[in-house]
Tab-separated table of N, CA and C in Angstrom:
chain	number	residue	atom	x	y	z
A	90	ALA	N	0.813	-1.173	0.000
A	90	ALA	CA	0.000	0.000	0.000
A	90	ALA	C	0.868	1.253	0.000
A	91	SER	N	2.034	1.179	0.627
A	91	SER	CA	2.860	2.381	0.679
A	91	SER	C	3.430	2.713	-0.697
A	92	LEU	N	3.640	1.710	-1.545
A	92	LEU	CA	4.132	1.979	-2.889
A	92	LEU	C	3.074	2.665	-3.743
A	93	LEU	N	1.837	2.390	-3.468
A	93	LEU	CA	0.744	2.994	-4.223
A	93	LEU	C	0.288	4.321	-3.617
A	94	ARG	N	0.838	4.644	-2.458
A	94	ARG	CA	0.479	5.854	-1.713
A	94	ARG	C	-1.017	5.891	-1.386
A	95	ILE	N	-1.502	4.731	-0.999
A	95	ILE	CA	-2.899	4.583	-0.604
A	95	ILE	C	-2.888	3.951	0.786
A	96	PRO	N	-3.713	4.434	1.693
A	96	PRO	CA	-3.770	3.796	3.012
A	96	PRO	C	-4.188	2.327	2.880
A	97	SER	N	-3.576	1.479	3.679
A	97	SER	CA	-3.834	0.039	3.553
A	97	SER	C	-5.275	-0.326	3.879
A	98	ASP	N	-5.931	0.445	4.750
A	98	ASP	CA	-7.320	0.104	5.047
A	98	ASP	C	-8.268	0.484	3.911
A	99	ALA	N	-7.786	1.222	2.928
A	99	ALA	CA	-8.631	1.592	1.796
A	99	ALA	C	-8.542	0.580	0.659
A	100	LEU	N	-7.581	-0.325	0.720
A	100	LEU	CA	-7.440	-1.343	-0.316
A	100	LEU	C	-8.312	-2.545	0.010
A	101	HIS	N	-8.889	-3.124	-0.996
A	101	HIS	CA	-9.719	-4.306	-0.837
A	101	HIS	C	-9.275	-5.348	-1.849
A	102	LEU	N	-9.079	-6.577	-1.367
A	102	LEU	CA	-8.732	-7.667	-2.277
A	102	LEU	C	-10.000	-8.141	-2.955
A	103	SER	N	-9.932	-8.217	-4.253
A	103	SER	CA	-11.102	-8.711	-4.977
A	103	SER	C	-11.011	-10.221	-5.065
A	104	PRO	N	-12.125	-10.903	-4.906
A	104	PRO	CA	-12.074	-12.358	-5.025
A	104	PRO	C	-11.743	-12.751	-6.462
A	105	ALA	N	-10.974	-13.813	-6.572
A	105	ALA	CA	-10.594	-14.281	-7.904
A	105	ALA	C	-11.826	-14.857	-8.588
A	106	PRO	N	-12.148	-14.372	-9.766
A	106	PRO	CA	-13.301	-14.942	-10.467
A	106	PRO	C	-12.983	-16.370	-10.890
A	107	PRO	N	-13.980	-17.209	-10.972
A	107	PRO	CA	-13.714	-18.580	-11.372
A	107	PRO	C	-13.179	-18.627	-12.799
A	108	VAL	N	-12.283	-19.557	-13.005
A	108	VAL	CA	-11.712	-19.716	-14.339
A	108	VAL	C	-12.759	-20.364	-15.218
A	109	VAL	N	-13.088	-19.722	-16.289
A	109	VAL	CA	-14.059	-20.272	-17.229
A	109	VAL	C	-13.300	-21.122	-18.225
A	110	ALA	N	-13.568	-22.391	-18.179
A	110	ALA	CA	-12.853	-23.306	-19.045
A	110	ALA	C	-13.537	-23.371	-20.406
A	111	PRO	N	-12.763	-23.471	-21.426
A	111	PRO	CA	-13.353	-23.658	-22.749
A	111	PRO	C	-14.133	-24.972	-22.793
A	112	SER	N	-15.070	-25.049	-23.714
A	112	SER	CA	-15.927	-26.237	-23.784
A	112	SER	C	-15.136	-27.507	-24.105
A	113	SER	N	-13.960	-27.371	-24.711
A	113	SER	CA	-13.161	-28.565	-25.019
A	113	SER	C	-12.585	-29.204	-23.763
A	114	VAL	N	-12.556	-28.469	-22.671
A	114	VAL	CA	-11.997	-28.980	-21.421
A	114	VAL	C	-13.066	-29.707	-20.599
A	115	GLN	N	-14.333	-29.465	-20.863
A	115	GLN	CA	-15.410	-30.018	-20.051
A	115	GLN	C	-15.370	-31.537	-19.912
A	116	PRO	N	-15.115	-32.310	-20.968
A	116	PRO	CA	-15.041	-33.768	-20.766
A	116	PRO	C	-13.931	-34.166	-19.794
A	117	PHE	N	-12.824	-33.426	-19.821
A	117	PHE	CA	-11.731	-33.732	-18.904
A	117	PHE	C	-12.114	-33.366	-17.477
A	118	LEU	N	-12.886	-32.285	-17.316
A	118	LEU	CA	-13.335	-31.905	-15.974
A	118	LEU	C	-14.312	-32.945	-15.424
A	119	ASP	N	-15.121	-33.522	-16.288
A	119	ASP	CA	-16.024	-34.584	-15.844
A	119	ASP	C	-15.232	-35.803	-15.384
A	120	LYS	N	-14.171	-36.138	-16.113
A	120	LYS	CA	-13.320	-37.261	-15.707
A	120	LYS	C	-12.554	-36.937	-14.435
A	121	MET	N	-12.218	-35.651	-14.252
A	121	MET	CA	-11.473	-35.234	-13.074
A	121	MET	C	-12.270	-35.527	-11.807
A	122	LYS	N	-13.585	-35.451	-11.880
A	122	LYS	CA	-14.418	-35.710	-10.710
A	122	LYS	C	-14.368	-37.168	-10.286
A	123	ARG	N	-13.880	-38.029	-11.176
A	123	ARG	CA	-13.773	-39.449	-10.853
A	123	ARG	C	-12.358	-39.829	-10.425
A	124	ARG	N	-11.493	-38.838	-10.234
A	124	ARG	CA	-10.134	-39.137	-9.773
A	124	ARG	C	-10.175	-39.818	-8.413
A	125	ALA	N	-9.202	-40.665	-8.170
A	125	ALA	CA	-9.191	-41.450	-6.930
A	125	ALA	C	-9.106	-40.558	-5.696
A	126	ASP	N	-8.300	-39.499	-5.730
A	126	ASP	CA	-8.179	-38.652	-4.546
A	126	ASP	C	-9.457	-37.867	-4.282
A	127	ILE	N	-10.133	-37.437	-5.349
A	127	ILE	CA	-11.401	-36.720	-5.181
A	127	ILE	C	-12.461	-37.676	-4.645
A	128	ARG	N	-12.522	-38.859	-5.220
A	128	ARG	CA	-13.506	-39.857	-4.782
A	128	ARG	C	-13.254	-40.270	-3.330
A	129	ALA	N	-11.981	-40.445	-2.960
A	129	ALA	CA	-11.652	-40.806	-1.574
A	129	ALA	C	-12.074	-39.703	-0.609
A	130	ALA	N	-11.865	-38.457	-0.989
A	130	ALA	CA	-12.279	-37.346	-0.128
A	130	ALA	C	-13.795	-37.307	0.017
A	131	GLU	N	-14.523	-37.576	-1.071
A	131	GLU	CA	-15.986	-37.598	-0.994
A	131	GLU	C	-16.479	-38.734	-0.105
A	132	LEU	N	-15.845	-39.904	-0.207
A	132	LEU	CA	-16.246	-41.036	0.624
A	132	LEU	C	-15.928	-40.784	2.096
A	133	THR	N	-14.814	-40.122	2.371
A	133	THR	CA	-14.476	-39.779	3.746
A	133	THR	C	-15.489	-38.791	4.311
A	134	GLU	N	-15.920	-37.855	3.483
A	134	GLU	CA	-16.950	-36.900	3.894
A	134	GLU	C	-18.272	-37.625	4.179
A	135	GLN	N	-18.619	-38.577	3.336
A	135	GLN	CA	-19.848	-39.358	3.543
A	135	GLN	C	-19.752	-40.163	4.838
A	136	ARG	N	-18.575	-40.715	5.104
A	136	ARG	CA	-18.373	-41.473	6.343
A	136	ARG	C	-18.545	-40.570	7.558
A	137	SER	N	-18.078	-39.342	7.462
A	137	SER	CA	-18.238	-38.398	8.572
A	137	SER	C	-19.718	-38.113	8.832
A	138	ARG	N	-20.502	-38.001	7.767
A	138	ARG	CA	-21.951	-37.802	7.938
A	138	ARG	C	-22.591	-39.001	8.636
A	139	GLU	N	-22.171	-40.191	8.250
A	139	GLU	CA	-22.721	-41.393	8.863
A	139	GLU	C	-22.320	-41.513	10.333
A	140	LEU	N	-21.112	-41.062	10.672
A	140	LEU	CA	-20.688	-41.075	12.071
A	140	LEU	C	-21.519	-40.106	12.905
A	141	ILE	N	-21.886	-38.971	12.319
A	141	ILE	CA	-22.751	-38.023	13.026
A	141	ILE	C	-24.097	-38.677	13.308
A	142	THR	N	-24.651	-39.361	12.306
A	142	THR	CA	-25.931	-40.046	12.490
A	142	THR	C	-25.817	-41.105	13.589
A	143	ALA	N	-24.717	-41.844	13.588
A	143	ALA	CA	-24.525	-42.879	14.610
A	143	ALA	C	-24.412	-42.257	16.001
A	144	GLU	N	-23.711	-41.146	16.120
A	144	GLU	CA	-23.579	-40.485	17.417
A	144	GLU	C	-24.925	-39.939	17.886
A	145	GLU	N	-25.728	-39.397	16.958
A	145	GLU	CA	-27.041	-38.879	17.332
A	145	GLU	C	-27.974	-40.007	17.780
A	146	ARG	N	-27.786	-41.179	17.231
A	146	ARG	CA	-28.631	-42.316	17.617
A	146	ARG	C	-28.257	-42.894	18.971
A	147	ALA	N	-27.197	-42.390	19.571
A	147	ALA	CA	-26.868	-42.828	20.924
A	147	ALA	C	-27.924	-42.365	21.924
A	148	TRP	N	-28.771	-41.413	21.537
A	148	TRP	CA	-29.877	-40.965	22.384
A	148	TRP	C	-30.977	-42.016	22.466
A	149	TRP	N	-31.045	-42.891	21.502
A	149	TRP	CA	-32.135	-43.861	21.443
A	149	TRP	C	-31.977	-44.905	22.562
A	150	PRO	N	-33.069	-45.392	23.085
A	150	PRO	CA	-32.966	-46.478	24.072
A	150	PRO	C	-32.543	-47.775	23.381
A	151	ALA	N	-31.946	-48.664	24.167
A	151	ALA	CA	-31.492	-49.954	23.634
A	151	ALA	C	-32.177	-51.079	24.398
A	152	ILE	N	-32.624	-52.071	23.670
A	152	ILE	CA	-33.247	-53.243	24.271
A	152	ILE	C	-32.405	-54.451	23.868
A	153	ASN	N	-31.968	-55.204	24.875
A	153	ASN	CA	-31.146	-56.388	24.629
A	153	ASN	C	-31.815	-57.603	25.262
A	154	LEU	N	-31.726	-58.712	24.576
A	154	LEU	CA	-32.239	-59.972	25.093
A	154	LEU	C	-31.086	-60.960	25.097
A	155	ASP	N	-30.734	-61.438	26.273
A	155	ASP	CA	-29.669	-62.431	26.422
A	155	ASP	C	-30.286	-63.714	26.958
A	156	ALA	N	-29.897	-64.839	26.376
A	156	ALA	CA	-30.414	-66.132	26.827
A	156	ALA	C	-29.270	-67.133	26.844
A	157	ASN	N	-29.322	-68.025	27.818
A	157	ASN	CA	-28.321	-69.078	27.957
A	157	ASN	C	-29.020	-70.400	28.228
A	158	ALA	N	-28.477	-71.458	27.678
A	158	ALA	CA	-28.940	-72.815	27.977
A	158	ALA	C	-27.730	-73.605	28.441
A	159	TYR	N	-27.860	-74.247	29.598
A	159	TYR	CA	-26.739	-74.985	30.171
A	159	TYR	C	-27.014	-76.474	30.053
A	160	ALA	N	-26.114	-77.188	29.449
A	160	ALA	CA	-26.273	-78.635	29.307
A	160	ALA	C	-25.821	-79.313	30.603
A	161	VAL	N	-26.541	-80.354	31.001
A	161	VAL	CA	-26.167	-81.168	32.157
A	161	VAL	C	-25.924	-82.589	31.673
A	162	ASP	N	-25.599	-83.466	32.578
A	162	ASP	CA	-25.253	-84.827	32.180
A	162	ASP	C	-26.369	-85.499	31.377
A	163	ASP	N	-27.589	-85.411	31.829
A	163	ASP	CA	-28.706	-86.046	31.152
A	163	ASP	C	-29.615	-84.957	30.577
A	164	PRO	N	-29.559	-84.698	29.249
A	164	PRO	CA	-30.338	-83.597	28.695
A	164	PRO	C	-31.842	-83.819	28.768
A	165	ASN	N	-32.304	-85.063	28.931
A	165	ASN	CA	-33.741	-85.308	29.013
A	165	ASN	C	-34.305	-84.993	30.391
A	166	ARG	N	-33.475	-85.050	31.413
A	166	ARG	CA	-33.963	-84.840	32.752
A	166	ARG	C	-34.021	-83.361	33.132
A	167	HIS	N	-32.958	-82.705	32.945
A	167	HIS	CA	-32.882	-81.309	33.355
A	167	HIS	C	-32.305	-80.443	32.235
A	168	ARG	N	-32.916	-79.356	32.068
A	168	ARG	CA	-32.337	-78.315	31.209
A	168	ARG	C	-32.364	-77.040	32.020
A	169	ASP	N	-31.194	-76.512	32.229
A	169	ASP	CA	-31.092	-75.270	32.978
A	169	ASP	C	-30.914	-74.136	31.972
A	170	TRP	N	-31.674	-73.099	32.132
A	170	TRP	CA	-31.579	-71.981	31.209
A	170	TRP	C	-31.944	-70.702	31.945
A	171	ASP	N	-31.550	-69.601	31.344
A	171	ASP	CA	-31.949	-68.302	31.874
A	171	ASP	C	-32.090	-67.318	30.725
A	172	MET	N	-32.818	-66.260	31.004
A	172	MET	CA	-33.073	-65.244	29.987
A	172	MET	C	-33.048	-63.881	30.689
A	173	LEU	N	-32.496	-62.903	30.013
A	173	LEU	CA	-32.398	-61.566	30.599
A	173	LEU	C	-32.817	-60.543	29.541
A	174	LEU	N	-33.761	-59.731	29.881
A	174	LEU	CA	-34.208	-58.645	29.009
A	174	LEU	C	-33.715	-57.335	29.641
A	175	ARG	N	-32.912	-56.583	28.869
A	175	ARG	CA	-32.359	-55.334	29.382
A	175	ARG	C	-32.862	-54.167	28.550
A	176	PHE	N	-33.155	-53.072	29.239
A	176	PHE	CA	-33.591	-51.831	28.603
A	176	PHE	C	-32.660	-50.727	29.099
A	177	ASN	N	-31.898	-50.126	28.192
A	177	ASN	CA	-30.958	-49.060	28.556
A	177	ASN	C	-31.431	-47.748	27.961
A	178	MET	N	-31.465	-46.731	28.799
A	178	MET	CA	-31.851	-45.389	28.352
A	178	MET	C	-30.741	-44.427	28.779
A	179	PRO	N	-30.149	-43.685	27.834
A	179	PRO	CA	-29.025	-42.794	28.175
A	179	PRO	C	-29.510	-41.504	28.862
A	180	ILE	N	-29.893	-41.610	30.126
A	180	ILE	CA	-30.445	-40.461	30.846
A	180	ILE	C	-29.351	-39.465	31.219
A	181	PHE	N	-28.240	-39.938	31.738
A	181	PHE	CA	-27.195	-39.056	32.258
A	181	PHE	C	-26.029	-38.863	31.296
A	182	ASP	N	-26.190	-39.278	30.047
A	182	ASP	CA	-25.107	-39.190	29.079
A	182	ASP	C	-25.275	-38.046	28.091
A	183	GLY	N	-26.187	-37.126	28.354
A	183	GLY	CA	-26.494	-36.059	27.401
A	183	GLY	C	-25.297	-35.203	27.028
A	184	GLY	N	-24.507	-34.786	27.997
A	184	GLY	CA	-23.342	-33.938	27.707
A	184	GLY	C	-22.304	-34.665	26.872
A	185	ARG	N	-22.080	-35.928	27.209
A	185	ARG	CA	-21.093	-36.708	26.456
A	185	ARG	C	-21.556	-36.913	25.014
A	186	ILE	N	-22.821	-37.221	24.839
A	186	ILE	CA	-23.358	-37.445	23.491
A	186	ILE	C	-23.323	-36.153	22.686
A	187	ASN	N	-23.748	-35.053	23.301
A	187	ASN	CA	-23.726	-33.756	22.595
A	187	ASN	C	-22.314	-33.355	22.189
A	188	SER	N	-21.345	-33.588	23.057
A	188	SER	CA	-19.971	-33.209	22.711
A	188	SER	C	-19.422	-34.079	21.591
A	189	ARG	N	-19.777	-35.362	21.582
A	189	ARG	CA	-19.323	-36.226	20.486
A	189	ARG	C	-19.969	-35.830	19.165
A	190	VAL	N	-21.252	-35.447	19.195
A	190	VAL	CA	-21.923	-34.991	17.975
A	190	VAL	C	-21.269	-33.705	17.470
A	191	ALA	N	-21.002	-32.768	18.380
A	191	ALA	CA	-20.353	-31.508	17.982
A	191	ALA	C	-18.962	-31.761	17.415
A	192	GLU	N	-18.241	-32.693	18.005
A	192	GLU	CA	-16.910	-33.037	17.505
A	192	GLU	C	-16.989	-33.628	16.098
A	193	ARG	N	-17.946	-34.505	15.881
A	193	ARG	CA	-18.119	-35.103	14.550
A	193	ARG	C	-18.551	-34.058	13.523
A	194	GLN	N	-19.377	-33.099	13.929
A	194	GLN	CA	-19.801	-32.046	13.007
A	194	GLN	C	-18.620	-31.148	12.629
A	195	ALA	N	-17.750	-30.863	13.585
A	195	ALA	CA	-16.554	-30.080	13.272
A	195	ALA	C	-15.648	-30.853	12.311
A	196	GLU	N	-15.539	-32.151	12.536
A	196	GLU	CA	-14.743	-32.986	11.636
A	196	GLU	C	-15.342	-32.997	10.232
A	197	LEU	N	-16.675	-33.047	10.141
A	197	LEU	CA	-17.335	-33.014	8.843
A	197	LEU	C	-17.048	-31.691	8.131
A	198	GLY	N	-17.101	-30.584	8.842
A	198	GLY	CA	-16.783	-29.292	8.238
A	198	GLY	C	-15.375	-29.256	7.686
A	199	ARG	N	-14.436	-29.830	8.442
A	199	ARG	CA	-13.049	-29.891	7.971
A	199	ARG	C	-12.941	-30.764	6.734
A	200	ARG	N	-13.613	-31.889	6.743
A	200	ARG	CA	-13.584	-32.796	5.586
A	200	ARG	C	-14.203	-32.130	4.352
A	201	GLN	N	-15.292	-31.381	4.541
A	201	GLN	CA	-15.926	-30.706	3.409
A	201	GLN	C	-14.997	-29.665	2.803
A	202	SER	N	-14.290	-28.925	3.645
A	202	SER	CA	-13.363	-27.931	3.090
A	202	SER	C	-12.190	-28.601	2.394
A	203	GLU	N	-11.723	-29.731	2.924
A	203	GLU	CA	-10.645	-30.467	2.250
A	203	GLU	C	-11.112	-30.996	0.897
A	204	THR	N	-12.326	-31.518	0.849
A	204	THR	CA	-12.865	-32.036	-0.405
A	204	THR	C	-13.001	-30.920	-1.431
A	205	ALA	N	-13.525	-29.781	-1.006
A	205	ALA	CA	-13.673	-28.647	-1.924
A	205	ALA	C	-12.320	-28.155	-2.408
A	206	GLU	N	-11.340	-28.122	-1.526
A	206	GLU	CA	-9.994	-27.667	-1.919
A	206	GLU	C	-9.368	-28.644	-2.908
A	207	ARG	N	-9.505	-29.934	-2.644
A	207	ARG	CA	-8.944	-30.926	-3.578
A	207	ARG	C	-9.606	-30.825	-4.943
A	208	ALA	N	-10.924	-30.655	-4.955
A	208	ALA	CA	-11.635	-30.539	-6.233
A	208	ALA	C	-11.203	-29.279	-6.970
A	209	ARG	N	-11.033	-28.182	-6.242
A	209	ARG	CA	-10.617	-26.932	-6.877
A	209	ARG	C	-9.209	-27.060	-7.455
A	210	VAL	N	-8.309	-27.647	-6.697
A	210	VAL	CA	-6.937	-27.823	-7.182
A	210	VAL	C	-6.912	-28.758	-8.387
A	211	ALA	N	-7.681	-29.834	-8.333
A	211	ALA	CA	-7.713	-30.775	-9.455
A	211	ALA	C	-8.284	-30.112	-10.701
A	212	GLU	N	-9.304	-29.275	-10.523
A	212	GLU	CA	-9.880	-28.575	-11.669
A	212	GLU	C	-8.877	-27.599	-12.267
A	213	MET	N	-8.178	-26.872	-11.407
A	213	MET	CA	-7.172	-25.928	-11.903
A	213	MET	C	-6.045	-26.677	-12.627
A	214	GLU	N	-5.621	-27.805	-12.077
A	214	GLU	CA	-4.572	-28.596	-12.725
A	214	GLU	C	-5.032	-29.059	-14.106
A	215	THR	N	-6.268	-29.511	-14.182
A	215	THR	CA	-6.797	-29.995	-15.459
A	215	THR	C	-6.874	-28.877	-16.482
A	216	VAL	N	-7.444	-27.753	-16.074
A	216	VAL	CA	-7.590	-26.636	-17.012
A	216	VAL	C	-6.234	-26.125	-17.460
A	217	HIS	N	-5.315	-25.962	-16.529
A	217	HIS	CA	-4.010	-25.406	-16.881
A	217	HIS	C	-3.148	-26.376	-17.671
A	218	ALA	N	-3.355	-27.672	-17.454
A	218	ALA	CA	-2.601	-28.645	-18.233
A	218	ALA	C	-3.049	-28.628	-19.689
A	219	LEU	N	-4.325	-28.375	-19.909
A	219	LEU	CA	-4.843	-28.381	-21.269
A	219	LEU	C	-4.761	-27.016	-21.946
A	220	HIS	N	-4.788	-25.948	-21.163
A	220	HIS	CA	-4.764	-24.596	-21.715
A	220	HIS	C	-3.798	-23.710	-20.920
A	221	PRO	N	-2.497	-23.804	-21.199
A	221	PRO	CA	-1.527	-22.977	-20.471
A	221	PRO	C	-1.789	-21.474	-20.557
A	222	PRO	N	-2.391	-20.934	-21.634
A	222	PRO	CA	-2.651	-19.494	-21.634
A	222	PRO	C	-3.574	-19.049	-20.497
A	223	LEU	N	-4.459	-19.927	-20.055
A	223	LEU	CA	-5.321	-19.568	-18.923
A	223	LEU	C	-4.500	-19.363	-17.660
A	224	LEU	N	-3.460	-20.178	-17.495
A	224	LEU	CA	-2.592	-20.027	-16.331
A	224	LEU	C	-1.891	-18.680	-16.370
A	225	GLN	N	-1.364	-18.308	-17.513
A	225	GLN	CA	-0.678	-17.024	-17.631
A	225	GLN	C	-1.649	-15.867	-17.402
A	226	ALA	N	-2.873	-15.988	-17.883
A	226	ALA	CA	-3.860	-14.928	-17.678
A	226	ALA	C	-4.207	-14.798	-16.201
A	227	GLU	N	-4.249	-15.914	-15.492
A	227	GLU	CA	-4.575	-15.846	-14.073
A	227	GLU	C	-3.433	-15.230	-13.279
A	228	ILE	N	-2.206	-15.565	-13.632
A	228	ILE	CA	-1.056	-15.022	-12.912
A	228	ILE	C	-0.948	-13.521	-13.129
A	229	SER	N	-1.213	-13.057	-14.341
A	229	SER	CA	-1.041	-11.645	-14.634
A	229	SER	C	-2.245	-10.791	-14.237
A	230	ARG	N	-3.333	-11.402	-13.786
A	230	ARG	CA	-4.530	-10.648	-13.413
A	230	ARG	C	-4.273	-9.890	-12.111
A	231	PRO	N	-4.611	-8.616	-12.058
A	231	PRO	CA	-4.419	-7.873	-10.808
A	231	PRO	C	-5.421	-8.337	-9.753
A	232	ARG	N	-4.945	-8.437	-8.520
A	232	ARG	CA	-5.795	-8.900	-7.429
A	232	ARG	C	-6.258	-7.758	-6.525
A	233	VAL	N	-5.617	-6.604	-6.619
A	233	VAL	CA	-5.949	-5.494	-5.732
A	233	VAL	C	-6.719	-4.448	-6.509
A	234	ARG	N	-7.835	-4.029	-5.939
A	234	ARG	CA	-8.614	-2.964	-6.565
A	234	ARG	C	-8.285	-1.653	-5.893
A	235	ARG	N	-8.193	-0.626	-6.693
A	235	ARG	CA	-8.021	0.717	-6.129
A	235	ARG	C	-9.379	1.189	-5.651
A	236	PRO	N	-9.415	1.839	-4.510
A	236	PRO	CA	-10.688	2.336	-4.029
A	236	PRO	C	-11.198	3.461	-4.904
A	237	VAL	N	-12.494	3.489	-5.032
A	237	VAL	CA	-13.131	4.565	-5.792
A	237	VAL	C	-13.328	5.732	-4.832
A	238	PRO	N	-12.833	6.933	-5.195
A	238	PRO	CA	-13.004	8.059	-4.266
A	238	PRO	C	-14.477	8.415	-4.122
A	239	ARG	N	-14.859	8.706	-2.896
A	239	ARG	CA	-16.235	9.089	-2.614
A	239	ARG	C	-16.434	10.566	-2.848
A	240	ARG	N	-17.587	10.875	-3.314
A	240	ARG	CA	-17.950	12.285	-3.473
A	240	ARG	C	-19.158	12.537	-2.597
A	241	ASP	N	-18.923	13.195	-1.515
A	241	ASP	CA	-20.019	13.482	-0.580
A	241	ASP	C	-20.608	14.841	-0.787
């Protein structure tokens, strides 16, 4: 900012516009979405969603039925057995369950940003590999906008 003789708080970085790929690149971009690293990132993101669902289902009550049969010397005379029906309700686990859900949601957010970054990098690699002039145009594009003077 000092080289431009403009106060630094008056400068604003403009967001980079998306690179518009020529139509000849589109089939390659479609194939790029099937790359192993992109697909792995998407599957990891899907797994994170499923883990959130599993953690949220920890609120549900659980019913278990356990049964045992004990063999004795003469199976016709005596059969000893027992059965146990259990009902578990997570009454005092609310804080633990909520914190695990929040942790999984934060992990999902991180995974989503990683997936988006990988897809963006893969798309840029594909476009620039097929059309090097686009790379040069992006490098030479100015990123800083001069402020427009106000007239009050």
